[in-house]
Coordinates of C-alpha atoms in Angstrom, one line a residue:
M1 CA 86.5 126.4 107.0
Q2 CA 89.4 125.2 109.1
V3 CA 88.6 127.5 112.0
K4 CA 85.0 126.4 112.0
Q5 CA 86.0 122.7 111.9
K6 CA 88.4 123.2 114.8
V7 CA 85.8 125.0 116.9
Y8 CA 83.3 122.2 116.2
E9 CA 85.8 119.4 117.0
L10 CA 86.6 121.3 120.3
Y11 CA 82.9 121.4 121.2
K12 CA 82.4 117.7 120.2
G13 CA 85.4 116.6 122.2
T14 CA 84.2 118.4 125.3
V15 CA 80.7 116.8 125.0
E16 CA 82.3 113.4 124.6
R17 CA 84.5 113.9 127.7
V18 CA 81.6 114.8 130.0
T19 CA 79.1 112.2 128.8
G20 CA 79.3 108.5 129.0
P21 CA 79.1 106.1 126.0
R22 CA 75.7 104.6 125.0
T23 CA 75.0 101.3 126.6
V24 CA 71.3 101.0 125.8
S25 CA 70.3 99.7 122.4
A26 CA 68.5 102.1 120.0
F27 CA 69.4 100.3 116.8
L28 CA 65.9 99.9 115.5
E29 CA 64.5 103.1 116.8
K30 CA 67.3 105.5 115.8
G31 CA 69.8 103.6 113.6
V32 CA 72.6 104.1 116.2
L33 CA 74.8 101.6 118.0
S34 CA 75.8 101.2 121.6
V35 CA 79.4 100.3 122.4
P36 CA 78.6 96.6 123.0
E37 CA 76.7 96.5 119.7
F38 CA 79.6 98.0 117.8
I39 CA 81.9 95.3 119.2
L40 CA 79.4 92.6 118.4
A41 CA 79.0 93.9 114.8
G42 CA 82.8 94.2 114.5
D43 CA 83.3 90.7 115.6
N44 CA 80.9 89.5 113.0
L45 CA 82.6 91.5 110.3
V46 CA 86.0 90.1 111.2
S47 CA 84.5 86.5 111.4
K48 CA 82.8 86.7 108.0
C49 CA 85.4 88.8 106.2
P50 CA 89.0 87.9 107.2
T51 CA 90.4 91.0 105.3
W52 CA 89.1 93.0 108.3
S53 CA 90.7 92.9 111.7
W54 CA 90.6 94.6 115.1
E55 CA 93.4 96.9 116.0
A56 CA 94.7 98.3 119.4
G57 CA 96.0 101.6 118.0
D58 CA 98.3 103.9 119.9
P59 CA 98.1 103.2 123.7
S60 CA 98.0 106.9 124.5
K61 CA 94.8 107.3 122.5
R62 CA 93.0 104.2 123.9
K63 CA 89.3 104.6 124.7
P64 CA 88.6 103.0 128.1
Y65 CA 85.1 101.9 127.2
F66 CA 86.6 99.5 124.5
P67 CA 88.8 96.4 125.0
A68 CA 92.5 97.3 124.6
D69 CA 92.8 95.0 121.6
K70 CA 89.5 96.1 119.9
Q71 CA 89.8 99.8 119.6
F72 CA 88.9 100.0 115.9
L73 CA 88.6 97.9 112.7
V74 CA 90.9 98.0 109.7
T75 CA 91.4 96.5 106.3
R76 CA 94.7 97.2 104.3
N77 CA 96.0 97.4 100.8
V78 CA 92.5 97.8 99.2
P79 CA 92.8 98.4 95.5
C80 CA 91.5 101.6 93.8
L81 CA 91.7 101.0 90.1
R82 CA 89.9 104.2 88.8
R83 CA 89.5 107.8 89.7
V84 CA 85.9 108.6 90.8
V85 CA 85.4 111.3 88.2
S86 CA 85.4 108.8 85.4
V87 CA 82.8 106.7 87.2
E88 CA 80.6 109.7 88.0
E89 CA 80.7 110.7 84.3
E90 CA 79.4 107.3 83.4
Y91 CA 76.6 107.5 86.0
D92 CA 75.7 111.0 84.8
A93 CA 75.4 109.7 81.2
A94 CA 73.1 106.9 82.5
R95 CA 71.1 109.4 84.6
A96 CA 71.6 107.1 87.6
E97 CA 72.0 109.2 90.6
V98 CA 69.7 109.7 93.6
V99 CA 70.1 111.6 96.8
L100 CA 69.5 109.7 100.0
D101 CA 68.1 111.5 103.0
D102 CA 68.4 115.0 101.5
D103 CA 67.8 118.0 103.8
E104 CA 67.3 121.7 103.3
G105 CA 71.1 122.2 103.5
G106 CA 71.6 119.9 100.6
E107 CA 73.8 117.6 102.7
G108 CA 72.2 114.3 101.6
W109 CA 74.0 111.2 100.6
L110 CA 74.5 110.6 96.9
A111 CA 73.8 107.0 95.9
T112 CA 75.2 106.0 92.5
H113 CA 73.5 102.6 92.2
G114 CA 71.6 102.8 89.0
V115 CA 68.4 104.3 90.3
E116 CA 66.6 106.5 87.7
A117 CA 67.3 110.1 88.7
S118 CA 63.9 111.3 87.3
N119 CA 62.0 109.3 90.0
T120 CA 61.2 111.9 92.7
K121 CA 58.8 109.9 94.9
E122 CA 59.9 110.0 98.6
E123 CA 60.3 106.3 98.8
E124 CA 62.9 106.4 96.0
D125 CA 65.1 108.5 98.4
I126 CA 65.6 105.3 100.3
P127 CA 68.4 103.1 98.9
S128 CA 67.0 100.0 97.2
M129 CA 68.1 96.8 98.8
D130 CA 68.5 95.3 95.3
T131 CA 70.8 98.1 94.2
L132 CA 72.8 97.8 97.4
D133 CA 73.6 94.1 96.4
I134 CA 73.0 93.0 99.9
G135 CA 72.5 89.2 100.2
K136 CA 73.7 88.6 96.7
A137 CA 76.8 86.6 95.8
E138 CA 78.8 86.6 92.6
E139 CA 78.1 83.5 90.6
I140 CA 81.2 81.3 90.6
K141 CA 81.7 79.6 87.3
A142 CA 82.8 76.1 87.0
I143 CA 86.5 75.8 86.0
P144 CA 85.7 74.3 82.5
S145 CA 83.6 77.4 81.6
Y146 CA 86.8 79.4 81.5
F147 CA 88.4 77.1 79.0
G148 CA 85.5 76.4 76.7
S149 CA 82.1 74.7 76.7
G150 CA 83.5 71.2 77.1
E151 CA 83.5 70.4 73.4
K152 CA 86.5 68.8 71.8
Q153 CA 89.1 71.3 70.8
D154 CA 90.8 71.5 67.4
E155 CA 94.1 70.8 69.1
E156 CA 93.0 67.3 69.9
D157 CA 93.3 66.4 66.2
D158 CA 97.0 67.0 66.4
I159 CA 97.6 64.3 69.1
P160 CA 98.9 61.2 67.4
D161 CA 97.0 57.9 67.8
M162 CA 99.1 55.4 69.6
D163 CA 97.8 52.6 67.4
T164 CA 99.3 54.2 64.4
Y165 CA 102.6 55.2 66.1
E166 CA 105.7 53.6 64.6
D167 CA 108.8 53.3 66.7
T168 CA 111.8 54.1 64.3
G169 CA 114.3 53.0 67.0
D170 CA 116.0 56.4 66.9
H171 CA 116.0 57.7 70.5
S172 CA 118.9 60.1 70.1
A173 CA 116.8 63.2 69.8
T174 CA 116.2 65.1 73.0
I175 CA 113.0 67.0 73.5
Q176 CA 113.7 70.5 74.7
P177 CA 111.6 71.2 77.8
S178 CA 110.7 74.7 76.7
Y179 CA 107.6 74.6 78.9
F180 CA 109.8 74.7 82.0
V181 CA 111.2 78.1 81.1
A182 CA 109.7 81.0 82.9
E183 CA 110.2 84.6 81.9
E184 CA 110.0 87.7 84.0
P185 CA 106.9 89.7 83.2
E186 CA 107.3 93.0 81.4
D187 CA 106.8 96.0 83.7
D188 CA 104.2 97.3 81.3
N189 CA 102.2 94.1 81.9
I190 CA 101.9 94.6 85.7
L191 CA 98.9 96.6 86.8
R192 CA 99.9 99.0 89.4
T193 CA 97.1 100.7 91.3
R194 CA 96.5 103.0 94.2
T195 CA 95.7 101.3 97.4
Y196 CA 93.9 102.3 100.6
D197 CA 93.9 101.4 104.3
I198 CA 90.4 101.7 105.6
S199 CA 89.5 101.9 109.2
I200 CA 86.2 102.0 111.1
T201 CA 86.0 103.7 114.5
Y202 CA 83.1 104.2 116.9
D203 CA 82.0 107.9 117.1
K204 CA 80.9 108.4 120.7
Y205 CA 79.1 111.7 119.9
F206 CA 77.0 110.4 117.0
Q207 CA 76.9 106.8 118.3
T208 CA 77.7 105.4 114.8
P209 CA 80.6 103.9 113.0
R210 CA 83.0 106.4 111.2
V211 CA 85.2 105.6 108.2
W212 CA 88.8 106.8 107.8
L213 CA 91.0 106.5 104.7
T214 CA 94.7 106.7 104.0
G215 CA 95.8 106.2 100.5
Y216 CA 99.0 105.2 98.7
D217 CA 100.0 105.8 95.1
E218 CA 101.2 103.2 92.6
S219 CA 104.7 103.2 94.1
G220 CA 103.4 102.9 97.7
M221 CA 104.0 106.5 98.7
P222 CA 101.3 108.2 100.8
L223 CA 98.7 110.3 99.0
D224 CA 98.1 113.9 100.2
G225 CA 94.6 115.1 100.9
E226 CA 93.9 116.5 97.4
L227 CA 94.9 113.3 95.7
M228 CA 92.7 111.2 98.0
F229 CA 89.8 113.5 97.1
E230 CA 90.1 112.2 93.6
D231 CA 88.9 108.9 94.9
I232 CA 85.9 110.3 96.8
S233 CA 82.5 111.2 95.3
Q234 CA 82.7 114.9 94.4
D235 CA 79.4 115.5 96.1
H236 CA 81.1 114.6 99.4
A237 CA 84.7 115.8 99.0
H238 CA 85.5 118.8 101.1
K239 CA 81.9 118.6 102.5
S240 CA 81.0 115.4 104.4
V241 CA 84.6 114.1 103.8
T242 CA 87.4 116.1 105.3
I243 CA 91.1 115.6 106.2
E244 CA 91.6 115.0 110.0
D245 CA 93.7 113.3 112.6
H246 CA 92.8 109.7 113.3
P247 CA 91.4 109.2 116.8
H248 CA 93.6 106.1 117.5
L249 CA 96.8 106.8 115.4
Y250 CA 99.5 109.3 115.2
A251 CA 100.3 108.6 111.6
E252 CA 99.7 110.8 108.6
K253 CA 96.4 112.7 108.1
H254 CA 93.3 110.6 107.1
A255 CA 90.3 111.4 105.0
S256 CA 87.3 110.9 107.2
V257 CA 83.6 110.5 106.2
H258 CA 81.7 112.7 108.7
P259 CA 79.1 110.6 110.5
C260 CA 76.4 113.3 111.1
R261 CA 73.9 111.6 108.7
H262 CA 74.9 108.0 109.2
A263 CA 72.2 107.3 111.8
A264 CA 69.4 108.8 109.6
V265 CA 70.4 106.8 106.6
M266 CA 70.8 103.6 108.5
K267 CA 67.3 104.2 110.1
K268 CA 65.8 104.5 106.6
I269 CA 67.4 101.3 105.5
I270 CA 66.2 99.5 108.6
D271 CA 62.7 100.8 108.0
V272 CA 62.8 99.4 104.5
L273 CA 63.8 96.0 105.8
V274 CA 61.1 96.0 108.4
S275 CA 58.5 96.9 105.8
R276 CA 59.6 93.9 103.8
G277 CA 59.0 91.6 106.8
V278 CA 62.7 91.3 107.8
E279 CA 63.8 91.9 111.4
P280 CA 67.3 93.3 111.0
E281 CA 69.9 91.9 113.4
V282 CA 72.3 94.3 115.0
D283 CA 75.4 92.1 114.3
K284 CA 74.8 92.7 110.6
Y285 CA 74.9 96.5 111.0
L286 CA 78.4 97.0 109.6
F287 CA 77.6 95.0 106.5
I288 CA 74.8 97.3 105.7
F289 CA 76.8 100.3 106.7
L290 CA 79.6 99.4 104.3
K291 CA 77.2 98.9 101.5
F292 CA 75.9 102.5 101.7
M293 CA 79.4 103.8 102.2
A294 CA 80.1 102.7 98.6
S295 CA 78.2 105.8 97.4
V296 CA 81.0 108.0 99.0
I297 CA 84.0 105.9 97.8
P298 CA 82.7 104.0 94.8
T299 CA 86.1 103.1 93.3
I300 CA 87.8 101.7 96.4
E301 CA 87.2 98.0 96.2
Y302 CA 86.8 97.2 99.8
D303 CA 83.4 95.4 99.5
Y304 CA 84.4 91.7 99.8
T305 CA 81.3 90.9 101.8
M306 CA 79.8 87.6 101.2
D307 CA 76.2 86.4 101.0
F308 CA 74.5 86.6 104.4
D309 CA 71.1 86.8 106.0
L310 CA 70.1 90.3 107.1
G311 CA 67.9 89.0 109.9
S312 CA 64.9 86.8 110.6
T313 CA 61.7 86.9 108.7
S314 CA 58.7 87.9 110.6
S315 CA 55.8 85.5 110.4

């Protein structure tokens, strides 16, 4: 497997060196991005989600067709509370898995978004825009809702009425300000989790974004490849997700989601939007892309995207 991967990467690198980057848009037709479109979509992601930022990377690995300070996107210290196996067991019990864009080689994307697995119609292979949670925002409760329904609490009965208060003249007692005393929390009460740094690069060969992961354990020590695979859908681990060198960094090895099917899946999502009368806008590409990436890394809580419009509605 390693030899095959090295041969493939050698071939891919050769093709990238002798061909120029895409400059003409084929976003709607093929689900791919040109270099200017990737920068536009990255700027929009950074603008809407401040947890993401552009990075320059190592100068020796700089791609000349990108600005020096916009080589790739990154978000750091993303929590990962659970191992993916436990989540997949829950989905299996709920019969809620569906394969997106399956091919004869069985290399489709597994979407664990609550779609009934028994539904075999072709259109069900397309991820539902409802199950992708695009355009939805968590309802923010008013502060009083966290403390009760607004009714009078029993504790109010313990507050003395000032009209019935009698001053005895004895002011010698000192009230102990116990409410000012803070105690260090017990170590057992601190939730320590794995965290991940997630980066998105532009893959010149496939003309799509590519996701890279590097993980840290509860003590902040780097995770090796096998431990990172615990946080990746088992249908993708060692298959569409492999351990490779980052194209812009000389740091430790990263888990990478292979982009060979990205364009096909994105094209299907775009077609769904168009069929619903929505004209997708290219600067929203990365928002949609990150939504479907959740099927690969469902327990890494990177999805802080807010409510946004996918595009204009055709009249």
